[in-house]
Structures are given as C-alpha cells and as structure tokens.
Coordinates of C-alpha atoms in Angstrom, one line a residue:
M1 CA 112.3 -2.4 -37.3
S2 CA 108.7 -1.9 -36.4
M3 CA 107.6 -4.2 -39.1
Q4 CA 109.7 -7.0 -37.8
K5 CA 108.3 -6.6 -34.3
A6 CA 104.7 -6.7 -35.6
A7 CA 105.4 -9.8 -37.6
G8 CA 107.0 -11.4 -34.6
A9 CA 103.9 -10.6 -32.4
A10 CA 101.6 -12.1 -34.9
L11 CA 103.6 -15.3 -35.1
F12 CA 103.6 -15.4 -31.4
L13 CA 99.7 -15.1 -31.1
L14 CA 98.8 -17.6 -33.8
P15 CA 99.0 -20.6 -31.5
A16 CA 96.7 -19.0 -29.0
F17 CA 93.6 -18.4 -31.2
P18 CA 92.4 -22.0 -31.5
A19 CA 92.5 -22.4 -27.7
T20 CA 90.5 -19.2 -27.0
A21 CA 87.8 -20.2 -29.6
Q22 CA 87.4 -23.6 -28.0
T23 CA 87.0 -22.2 -24.6
S24 CA 84.3 -19.7 -25.7
Q25 CA 82.3 -22.5 -27.4
L26 CA 82.3 -24.6 -24.3
G27 CA 81.0 -21.7 -22.2
L28 CA 78.2 -20.9 -24.6
E29 CA 77.0 -24.5 -24.6
R30 CA 77.0 -24.5 -20.8
L31 CA 75.0 -21.3 -20.8
V32 CA 72.4 -22.6 -23.2
R33 CA 72.0 -25.8 -21.1
D34 CA 71.5 -23.7 -17.9
Q35 CA 68.9 -21.5 -19.6
A36 CA 67.0 -24.5 -21.0
A37 CA 66.8 -26.0 -17.5
A38 CA 65.6 -22.7 -16.1
L39 CA 62.9 -22.5 -18.7
E40 CA 61.8 -26.0 -18.1
A41 CA 61.5 -25.3 -14.3
Q42 CA 59.6 -22.1 -15.0
Q43 CA 57.2 -23.9 -17.4
A44 CA 56.6 -26.6 -14.7
R45 CA 55.7 -23.9 -12.2
I46 CA 53.3 -22.3 -14.7
D47 CA 51.6 -25.6 -15.5
A48 CA 51.1 -26.3 -11.8
L49 CA 49.6 -22.8 -11.3
E50 CA 47.3 -23.3 -14.2
R51 CA 46.1 -26.6 -12.8
R52 CA 45.4 -24.9 -9.5
L53 CA 43.5 -22.0 -11.1
A54 CA 41.5 -24.5 -13.2
A55 CA 40.5 -26.3 -10.0
L56 CA 39.4 -23.0 -8.3
E57 CA 37.6 -21.5 -11.3
P58 CA 34.1 -22.9 -10.7
V59 CA 34.2 -21.6 -7.1
V60 CA 35.3 -18.2 -8.3
Q61 CA 32.6 -18.1 -10.9
E62 CA 29.9 -19.2 -8.4
T63 CA 31.0 -16.5 -5.9
A64 CA 30.9 -13.8 -8.6
V65 CA 27.4 -14.9 -9.7
T66 CA 26.1 -14.9 -6.1
A67 CA 27.6 -11.5 -5.5
A68 CA 26.0 -10.1 -8.6
E69 CA 22.6 -11.6 -7.6
V70 CA 22.9 -10.1 -4.1
A71 CA 23.9 -6.7 -5.5
K72 CA 20.9 -6.9 -7.9
A73 CA 18.5 -7.8 -5.1
R74 CA 19.6 -5.0 -2.8
P75 CA 17.9 -1.6 -3.1
V76 CA 19.8 1.2 -4.9
V77 CA 20.2 4.4 -3.0
E78 CA 18.7 7.2 -5.0
T79 CA 19.2 11.0 -4.7
R80 CA 16.4 13.5 -4.1
L81 CA 16.3 14.5 -7.7
D82 CA 16.1 10.8 -8.7
R83 CA 13.2 10.3 -6.4
L84 CA 11.4 13.4 -7.6
E85 CA 11.8 12.4 -11.3
R86 CA 10.6 8.9 -10.6
L87 CA 7.5 10.0 -8.8
R88 CA 6.7 12.6 -11.5
N89 CA 7.0 9.9 -14.2
L90 CA 4.6 7.4 -12.6
P91 CA 1.5 6.8 -14.7
A92 CA -1.9 7.9 -13.5
G93 CA -3.4 5.5 -11.1
N94 CA -0.1 4.4 -9.8
A95 CA 0.9 7.3 -7.5
A96 CA 0.9 4.8 -4.6
M97 CA 3.0 1.8 -5.5
R98 CA 0.6 -0.7 -4.0
P99 CA -2.8 -0.9 -2.3
A100 CA -2.6 -1.0 1.5
S101 CA -4.3 -4.4 1.5
D102 CA -1.8 -6.0 -0.9
P103 CA 0.9 -8.4 0.4
L104 CA 4.2 -6.8 1.1
T105 CA 6.3 -5.9 -1.9
A106 CA 10.0 -5.1 -2.4
P107 CA 11.4 -2.2 -0.3
S108 CA 11.6 1.3 -1.6
P109 CA 14.8 2.1 -3.5
S110 CA 16.0 4.7 -1.0
Q111 CA 17.4 5.1 2.5
A112 CA 18.1 1.4 2.8
A113 CA 21.0 0.0 4.9
N114 CA 22.4 -3.3 3.5
V115 CA 24.0 -6.1 5.4
D116 CA 25.2 -9.5 4.2
D117 CA 21.8 -11.4 4.4
E118 CA 19.1 -8.7 4.3
S119 CA 18.3 -5.0 3.8
F120 CA 16.6 -2.6 6.1
D121 CA 14.3 0.1 4.7
W122 CA 13.1 3.0 6.9
T123 CA 11.2 5.1 4.3
K124 CA 7.8 4.0 5.5
G125 CA 8.5 5.1 9.1
L126 CA 9.0 1.6 10.6
P127 CA 11.7 -0.8 9.6
Q128 CA 11.1 -3.2 6.7
I129 CA 13.4 -6.2 6.4
T130 CA 14.0 -7.9 3.1
S131 CA 16.1 -10.9 2.3
A132 CA 19.1 -10.7 0.1
D133 CA 17.3 -12.4 -2.8
G134 CA 14.2 -10.2 -2.4
K135 CA 11.8 -13.2 -2.0
S136 CA 10.9 -12.8 1.6
A137 CA 10.1 -9.6 3.5
M138 CA 8.5 -8.4 6.7
R139 CA 7.6 -5.0 8.2
L140 CA 5.8 -3.5 11.1
R141 CA 2.5 -1.6 10.5
G142 CA 1.0 1.0 12.7
R143 CA -1.1 4.1 12.9
M144 CA -2.0 6.8 15.3
L145 CA -5.0 9.0 14.5
F146 CA -5.8 11.7 17.1
D147 CA -8.8 13.9 16.6
T148 CA -10.2 17.1 18.1
S149 CA -13.8 18.0 17.3
S150 CA -16.2 20.9 18.1
S151 CA -19.9 21.1 17.0
F152 CA -21.9 24.3 17.3
G153 CA -25.1 25.9 15.9
S154 CA -27.5 23.1 16.6
N155 CA -31.0 23.8 17.9
F156 CA -30.3 21.0 20.5
D157 CA -27.8 22.0 23.1
R158 CA -26.8 18.4 23.6
R159 CA -25.4 18.2 20.1
N160 CA -23.1 21.2 20.6
I161 CA -20.2 19.3 22.2
T162 CA -16.4 19.6 22.0
G163 CA -13.7 17.0 22.8
T164 CA -10.8 14.9 21.7
K165 CA -10.5 11.3 20.7
A166 CA -8.1 8.7 19.6
R167 CA -9.7 7.7 16.3
A168 CA -7.4 4.7 16.0
I169 CA -4.3 3.3 17.6
R170 CA -3.2 0.3 15.6
L171 CA -0.1 -1.9 15.5
G172 CA 0.6 -5.0 13.5
V173 CA 3.0 -6.8 11.2
E174 CA 2.8 -7.9 7.5
G175 CA 5.1 -9.9 5.3
K176 CA 5.5 -12.3 2.4
L177 CA 7.2 -15.7 2.1
G178 CA 8.4 -16.2 -1.5
D179 CA 6.2 -15.1 -4.4
M180 CA 3.0 -16.8 -3.3
I181 CA 2.4 -16.4 0.4
G182 CA 1.5 -13.2 2.3
Y183 CA 0.3 -12.5 5.8
Q184 CA -0.9 -9.7 8.0
V185 CA -1.9 -9.4 11.7
E186 CA -3.2 -6.1 13.2
F187 CA -4.8 -5.0 16.5
D188 CA -6.7 -1.8 16.9
L189 CA -7.7 0.3 19.9
T190 CA -10.8 2.3 19.0
D191 CA -13.7 3.7 21.2
N192 CA -11.8 2.3 24.2
Q193 CA -12.1 -1.2 22.9
A194 CA -9.4 -3.5 21.5
A195 CA -10.3 -5.2 18.2
L196 CA -8.7 -7.6 15.7
R197 CA -8.5 -5.9 12.3
G198 CA -6.5 -7.4 9.4
A199 CA -5.5 -11.0 10.2
Y200 CA -5.2 -13.2 7.2
L201 CA -3.1 -15.5 5.1
S202 CA -3.1 -15.0 1.3
F203 CA -2.0 -17.0 -1.7
T204 CA -1.2 -15.3 -4.9
K205 CA -0.5 -16.8 -8.3
K206 CA -0.1 -15.3 -11.8
W207 CA -1.6 -17.2 -14.7
G208 CA -1.3 -15.6 -18.1
D209 CA -2.0 -11.9 -17.9
N210 CA -4.1 -12.1 -14.7
I211 CA -3.1 -12.4 -11.0
Y212 CA -5.3 -14.6 -8.8
E213 CA -5.4 -14.2 -5.0
L214 CA -7.1 -16.2 -2.3
S215 CA -7.1 -15.0 1.3
L216 CA -8.4 -16.7 4.5
G217 CA -9.0 -14.8 7.7
N218 CA -10.2 -11.4 8.8
R219 CA -9.9 -8.8 6.1
L220 CA -11.2 -5.4 5.0
T221 CA -14.2 -6.0 2.8
D222 CA -14.0 -5.0 -0.9
R223 CA -17.2 -3.0 -1.0
S224 CA -17.5 0.5 -2.6
M225 CA -14.4 2.6 -3.4
E226 CA -14.1 4.3 -0.1
G227 CA -15.4 1.3 1.8
A228 CA -12.6 -0.8 0.4
S229 CA -9.9 1.8 1.1
S230 CA -8.1 1.9 4.4
S231 CA -9.4 4.5 7.0
D232 CA -6.0 6.3 7.0
S233 CA -6.0 6.7 3.2
Q234 CA -9.3 8.6 2.8
P235 CA -9.1 12.1 1.4
F236 CA -11.4 13.2 4.2
L237 CA -11.4 12.3 7.9
E238 CA -14.2 9.7 7.5
R239 CA -15.6 7.6 4.7
N240 CA -18.4 9.1 2.6
A241 CA -22.0 8.7 3.5
T242 CA -22.6 6.1 0.8
A243 CA -20.0 3.7 2.3
L244 CA -21.2 4.3 5.9
A245 CA -25.0 4.1 5.3
T246 CA -24.9 1.0 3.1
A247 CA -22.4 -1.0 5.3
P248 CA -23.6 -4.5 6.3
R249 CA -24.2 -5.3 10.0
K250 CA -20.8 -7.0 10.2
G251 CA -19.0 -3.7 9.5
S252 CA -15.9 -3.0 7.4
F253 CA -14.1 -6.3 8.2
G254 CA -15.2 -9.9 7.8
L255 CA -13.9 -13.3 9.0
G256 CA -14.0 -15.7 6.1
A257 CA -12.6 -16.2 2.6
M258 CA -12.0 -13.7 -0.2
A259 CA -11.0 -14.4 -3.8
R260 CA -9.7 -11.8 -6.2
V261 CA -8.7 -11.6 -9.8
Y262 CA -6.6 -8.7 -11.1
G263 CA -6.4 -7.9 -14.8
K264 CA -4.6 -5.2 -16.6
T265 CA -7.4 -2.7 -16.5
W266 CA -9.9 -4.4 -14.0
H267 CA -10.3 -6.4 -10.9
A268 CA -13.1 -8.6 -9.4
A269 CA -13.6 -9.8 -5.9
V270 CA -16.0 -12.1 -4.0
Q271 CA -16.0 -12.6 -0.2
L272 CA -18.0 -14.9 2.1
D273 CA -17.9 -13.9 5.8
G274 CA -19.4 -15.0 9.1
N275 CA -19.5 -13.2 12.4
E276 CA -16.6 -11.1 13.7
A277 CA -13.6 -12.9 15.1
S278 CA -14.6 -12.4 18.8
T279 CA -18.1 -14.1 18.4
N280 CA -19.1 -16.2 21.5
G281 CA -20.3 -19.1 19.4
S282 CA -23.7 -19.5 21.2
V283 CA -25.7 -19.4 18.0
S284 CA -25.1 -19.8 14.3
D285 CA -23.2 -17.0 12.5
S286 CA -24.8 -14.5 10.3
T287 CA -23.4 -14.7 6.8
T288 CA -22.6 -12.0 4.2
L289 CA -21.7 -12.7 0.6
T290 CA -20.1 -9.6 -1.1
G291 CA -18.9 -9.0 -4.7
R292 CA -17.3 -6.0 -6.4
V293 CA -15.8 -5.2 -9.8
H294 CA -14.0 -2.2 -11.1
W295 CA -12.8 -1.2 -14.6
N296 CA -10.5 1.5 -16.0
P297 CA -11.7 2.0 -19.6
W298 CA -9.3 4.9 -20.2
R299 CA -5.8 5.3 -18.9
N300 CA -2.7 7.2 -20.0
S301 CA 0.3 8.9 -18.3
E302 CA -1.9 11.8 -17.0
A303 CA -5.5 10.6 -16.7
I304 CA -7.5 7.6 -15.7
V305 CA -11.3 6.8 -15.6
H306 CA -12.8 4.6 -13.0
L307 CA -16.1 2.6 -13.1
G308 CA -17.2 0.2 -10.4
A309 CA -20.1 -1.7 -9.0
W310 CA -20.7 -3.8 -5.9
G311 CA -23.4 -5.7 -4.0
Y312 CA -24.0 -8.0 -1.1
R313 CA -26.6 -10.3 0.6
E314 CA -26.6 -10.8 4.3
D315 CA -28.6 -13.4 6.2
F316 CA -29.0 -12.7 9.9
S317 CA -28.6 -15.3 12.7
S318 CA -31.5 -16.0 15.0
G319 CA -29.4 -14.4 17.8
V320 CA -29.7 -10.9 16.1
A321 CA -32.7 -9.2 17.8
S322 CA -32.6 -5.9 16.0
I323 CA -30.8 -3.8 13.4
P324 CA -30.0 -0.2 14.4
L325 CA -30.3 2.1 11.4
S326 CA -28.4 5.4 11.6
T327 CA -25.6 7.2 9.8
R328 CA -23.2 9.8 11.3
I329 CA -22.7 12.9 9.2
G330 CA -21.1 15.2 11.7
G331 CA -17.8 13.4 12.2
R332 CA -16.8 10.3 14.2
F333 CA -16.5 12.0 17.6
N334 CA -20.0 13.4 17.8
E335 CA -22.3 10.4 17.9
L336 CA -25.4 12.6 18.3
I337 CA -25.4 14.1 14.8
T338 CA -26.9 11.3 12.8
V339 CA -29.6 10.6 10.2
Q340 CA -31.7 7.7 11.5
A341 CA -34.7 5.5 11.3
S342 CA -36.2 3.3 14.0
S343 CA -34.5 0.0 14.6
L344 CA -35.8 -3.0 12.7
L345 CA -36.8 -5.8 15.1
D346 CA -36.4 -9.5 14.4
P347 CA -34.5 -9.0 11.1
D348 CA -34.2 -11.8 8.5
H349 CA -32.0 -10.7 5.7
G350 CA -30.7 -7.7 3.8
Q351 CA -29.2 -6.7 0.5
A352 CA -27.4 -3.8 -1.0
F353 CA -25.8 -2.5 -4.2
G354 CA -23.8 0.5 -5.3
L355 CA -22.2 2.2 -8.3
E356 CA -18.9 4.1 -8.6
L357 CA -17.8 6.7 -11.2
G358 CA -14.8 9.0 -11.3
G359 CA -11.4 9.7 -12.5
V360 CA -8.0 11.4 -12.1
Y361 CA -6.4 14.1 -14.3
K362 CA -2.9 15.2 -13.4
S363 CA -3.2 16.5 -9.8
F364 CA -7.0 16.7 -9.9
W365 CA -9.5 14.0 -8.9
M366 CA -13.3 13.6 -8.8
F367 CA -15.3 10.6 -7.7
G368 CA -19.0 9.9 -7.0
E369 CA -20.8 6.9 -5.4
Y370 CA -24.4 5.9 -5.0
G371 CA -25.7 3.0 -2.9
E372 CA -28.9 1.4 -1.6
R373 CA -29.5 -1.0 1.3
D374 CA -32.8 -2.8 2.2
V375 CA -33.4 -4.9 5.3
W376 CA -36.4 -7.2 5.9
A377 CA -37.9 -8.6 9.1
R378 CA -39.0 -12.2 9.3
D379 CA -42.6 -11.3 8.9
S380 CA -41.9 -9.0 6.0
A381 CA -45.3 -9.9 4.6
G382 CA -46.7 -7.5 7.2
G383 CA -44.7 -4.7 5.7
R384 CA -41.7 -4.6 8.1
H385 CA -39.0 -3.3 5.9
V386 CA -36.5 -0.4 6.0
G387 CA -34.3 0.9 3.3
V388 CA -31.7 3.6 2.9
R389 CA -30.5 5.6 -0.1
A390 CA -27.2 7.5 -0.1
G391 CA -25.1 9.4 -2.6
S392 CA -21.7 11.2 -2.4
I393 CA -19.5 13.2 -4.7
G394 CA -16.1 14.5 -3.9
T395 CA -13.3 16.4 -5.6
G396 CA -9.8 17.6 -4.8
V397 CA -6.5 18.9 -6.2
Y398 CA -2.9 18.7 -5.0
L399 CA -1.5 22.3 -5.0
T400 CA 2.1 21.0 -4.8
G401 CA 1.9 18.8 -8.0
E402 CA 1.5 15.3 -6.5
K403 CA -0.7 12.8 -8.3
P404 CA -3.8 11.7 -6.5
P405 CA -3.2 8.4 -4.7
Y406 CA -5.7 6.3 -6.7
V407 CA -4.5 2.7 -7.1
A408 CA -5.6 1.3 -10.5
R409 CA -5.0 -2.3 -9.5
G410 CA -7.8 -2.5 -7.0
G411 CA -9.7 0.8 -7.6
V412 CA -9.0 2.1 -4.1
W413 CA -7.4 5.1 -2.3
S414 CA -3.9 4.9 -0.8
K415 CA -1.5 7.5 0.6
P416 CA 0.2 9.9 -1.8
R417 CA 3.9 9.9 -2.6
V418 CA 5.1 13.3 -1.5
L419 CA 7.4 15.0 -4.0
R420 CA 9.2 17.2 -1.6
P421 CA 8.9 15.9 2.0
I422 CA 10.0 18.1 4.8
T423 CA 12.9 15.7 5.6
D424 CA 14.4 16.7 2.2
G425 CA 14.0 20.4 2.9
G426 CA 10.6 20.7 1.1
W427 CA 7.1 21.8 2.3
G428 CA 5.4 18.5 1.9
A429 CA 2.2 18.0 -0.1
V430 CA -0.9 20.2 0.2
E431 CA -4.4 19.1 -1.0
I432 CA -7.7 20.9 -0.9
A433 CA -10.9 18.9 -1.2
A434 CA -14.7 19.2 -1.0
R435 CA -17.5 16.6 -0.7
Y436 CA -21.3 16.5 -0.7
D437 CA -23.2 13.6 1.0
Q438 CA -26.9 12.9 1.2
V439 CA -28.7 10.1 3.2
S440 CA -32.4 9.2 3.2
Y441 CA -34.1 6.3 5.1
S442 CA -37.5 5.0 4.0
G443 CA -40.5 4.3 6.1
P444 CA -42.8 6.4 8.2
L445 CA -40.1 7.0 10.8
G446 CA -37.2 7.4 8.3
G447 CA -35.0 10.5 8.4
E448 CA -32.9 12.3 5.9
G449 CA -30.0 14.6 5.9
Y450 CA -27.0 16.0 4.0
S451 CA -23.6 17.4 4.7
T452 CA -21.0 19.5 2.9
T453 CA -17.4 19.0 3.8
L454 CA -14.4 21.2 3.1
G455 CA -11.0 19.7 3.8
L456 CA -7.3 20.6 3.7
N457 CA -4.6 17.9 3.8
W458 CA -1.0 18.7 4.6
Y459 CA 1.3 15.7 4.2
L460 CA 4.6 16.4 5.8
L461 CA 5.8 12.9 4.7
D462 CA 4.2 10.1 2.9
W463 CA 3.0 8.8 6.3
V464 CA 2.5 11.9 8.4
R465 CA -0.5 14.1 7.8
V466 CA -2.3 17.1 9.4
T467 CA -5.9 17.6 8.4
P468 CA -8.7 20.0 9.3
N469 CA -12.3 19.4 8.1
W470 CA -15.2 21.8 8.3
I471 CA -18.7 20.1 8.0
R472 CA -21.9 21.9 7.4
W473 CA -24.8 19.5 8.2
R474 CA -28.5 19.3 8.3
T475 CA -30.8 16.5 9.7
E476 CA -34.6 15.9 9.5
N477 CA -35.3 13.0 11.7
R478 CA -38.8 11.6 12.5
A479 CA -37.7 9.5 15.4
G480 CA -35.3 9.6 18.3
A481 CA -34.2 12.3 20.8
F482 CA -33.5 14.9 18.0
A483 CA -36.6 14.7 15.9
G484 CA -37.4 17.6 13.6
A485 CA -35.2 19.8 11.4
D486 CA -31.8 20.8 12.7
E487 CA -28.6 22.1 11.3
G488 CA -25.2 23.2 12.5
N489 CA -21.4 23.0 12.0
T490 CA -18.7 20.7 13.0
V491 CA -14.9 21.4 12.9
V492 CA -12.6 18.4 13.1
G493 CA -8.8 18.3 13.2
R494 CA -6.5 15.3 13.0
V495 CA -2.9 14.5 13.4
A496 CA -2.2 11.2 11.7
V497 CA 0.9 9.0 11.7
A498 CA 0.3 5.9 9.6
F499 CA 3.2 3.5 8.9

C-alpha cells in the first residue's frame, strides 16, 4: 500500500520539476546582471578617484618635500648627555664653534623653539632668529664687564688706589643674509664715552678648498693673537703687554677694508684703515696697513700647534701733533701704573712686527708673543725716534675638563663651551692661568717694567664669567710723575656677561 502511495506521489511531482528549474535559471541570470552592473559602477567610482589622486599627487609630493626640508633646517633638541658628548668629541682648536668676528652661523642645536617660518635659539643668552631654510639669521649681541680694582704696596701713595669701573657696556646686532653677506653693528660705553665698535658689511665666498672674505667698515684689527681676539674672550682680564705696547695709534679697531683667506690649516689677512669713525674731517686721515698670517702645522683630536706673524706700517696725518708712549701693566682701572717714555712730537710714521708661538693639549694651553714697534719724527735725521719691545708668555689649564677655546680657523681666542653649566645642575668650568709680561722703551727717557699675573676663571655658563686676577708689577721709568723704581700689587675682580 505504501509503495502505491509513493509511486503516486512521484507521478504527481514529475510535471513540477521543469517549471522549478526554469524559474531558478531566470533568477540566477538576473542576479548576475545586477552584480555586473554594481561592479561597473564601483569601477567607475574607483577610476574617478584615481583621476583625482593623480591630479593631487604633485601637490602632495611638493608639500612632503617642503616639510622635510623645513624639518631638516630646524635645530634638533639635544639632551644634556648629547651635548656633553658632542663637546668632548670636538677636535682641538674647535672648542668654540666660531670666532667672535665671524658672520653669524646656524643656531646651536639645543633649547630652540620652532615656529612655522623661523626658529628662536636662547643658548647664547639673547635670542637668535633663524629662517626655516637656515640661510638667514640675526641675533642681538651684548656684553657687560664690571670691574673692581685695588692697588697697594707702591712707593708712590697716588698709585695706591681702589675703585670700581664698567670696563665695557656694549650692545649690538649681527646677522647674515644667504651664504655670502654678513653684517654687524655695535656701540660701546667705555671710560664714560660712547664709541662705535664693530660696524661692517662682509662678503664671503668659497672657491676650492679656501674661503675668501672681504669686509668694509669698522672692524677689530687682525694683529697679534690676543690683539685679534675680542676683549671678552681673553684668558686674563686684559690683553697681554705685547698686544698693548705694540698697538698702532688708531687702536684695536679700524675704519676701512679687510680681506681674509681661510685655508684648512692657515689664514692670512690684510687690512687698510684710516682714522676712527668719528673723525672731524678737518685734515687728511692717518693710514695704517696691517697684515697677519697664522699656521697650524700640527693638529689632531687632542692637540694643536700655532705659529703666527704680523706687521703694520702707519703714516701719520699732519694733524697728529704727538704720539703718547705708555703701556698699562697694573690693570685697566689704574691708569697710573704704566711703563712709559716721553711723547714723540711731530711724528711722521711708524712700523711694527710680531711673532706668535703656542699650542693646546687636551685641557692645557700655552702661548707666547713677542713684538716691536718703532715711531719716527719728521726730522728723524736728528735722531728723534722711539721704540718699544715687549714679550709675553701665558699658560693655563681647565680643571673641569673643557678644551681651551682656541679657534683654529683664525688663530684667536673665543669663549669656552662649558661641559656642565650651572643651568644643567653642574658647577660650570674652572680655569687657572698664569702670565708673564715685559715691556721696554728705548731712548734716554725710555722706561721698562714687568708684571706677573695669576688668574682664576669660573664660567657659570658659556657667556657668564667671574674672574679674579692678582698682578705683581714693577716699573722703572725715567720720565713722568713716577720716575724711578717702583713695585706693588694690584687685585682685580670682574663679573662678565657677554652674549
């Protein structure tokens, strides 16, 4: 019975199978057509998007390159350990990154705040602004040097004086425009007088392995190692006797033109100057032609040797009635402690030369200088001539491990880079130094003298310094208010802030 029912059901379903198969085929075809249409629409949207991306791609690439260049130009903030390691690894002769007289360079890679178009660097005490591409920069410059001085032990009571003095208060600006043009303008208040100091425009170009520089304006003269170094960069409170005694009448600065060439291990400079910038113009200028060369015959990561020579010729204007001849050896404050000769009347011309020798080894340095200057009157056939001979030797060592701030590029002193400044929790840099100076004037009224100086320098930061100097001096003058042999002591202290 069940078999008959199953056969009947099968016979009943047979007509339905063809209809169901036909219906399923039609639904599948419709589904395929709908999916194909959807895929075509999606491909159209993808093609449109790719066309839009292709149109935007150059802009995106340009933006990415510009951002990379800006990021590369901006300073990278470094840690204290990074800075310590970088300063320790600097080669000898490069403890200071640049001479003070060089055009502005890129900012220090620390403590810089970046904005979209420029960066601000405060590591030098005053803000330095650098463009995003690093090609242009400008910063303020300044210094405050405050001294206290006491002299005692002289046979002349007038020489035993005590007082305070602002050795220098200076403010200015320096900068660079591109890779070739630099500028500087500085005014100084010294001895209760305002004076123009550095004020020049410089042009720098590199050809081959050498760098050529031409500057026009009022600039520190490149003469002797300490004479060519800024007054706030000296290891002692004043330049040595060789630099002071052999200085030309125009002083440390000259208004004119200077050309320099920097090689890998040497530099040469020539400078032609007239009178100072404030001359009244009633007579022709005096002129001074100065030249200097230096060479580093030996240099490695720990040591460097310095050789140098310089000379000048000065021709005096008819408006110069006399040339005073004296050299201070008891500090800048006490103007009475000098080695002197009688003034030369009606001077015609003068000339001088000097030699330099020294070097640096790790934290130790030693340098010596010798110089001669001779000045002739217009009737020199009658024997009117005065000369001076001076020699100096100094040495020092950094007890805290800093490298002496000798700059190999120009053969000058700069400020040290303190390994552990007090702002980083350190004690700063400590240097002890000693120097011997001797000066002798020729002629029947010429005097002679010497001094020994002991100094201690404590650098709280690269640009903040506390310095005491003790000077033991002796003079033997044959002219002036303090003729005869005399000796004594001078103690000088200074607080210096030099940006």
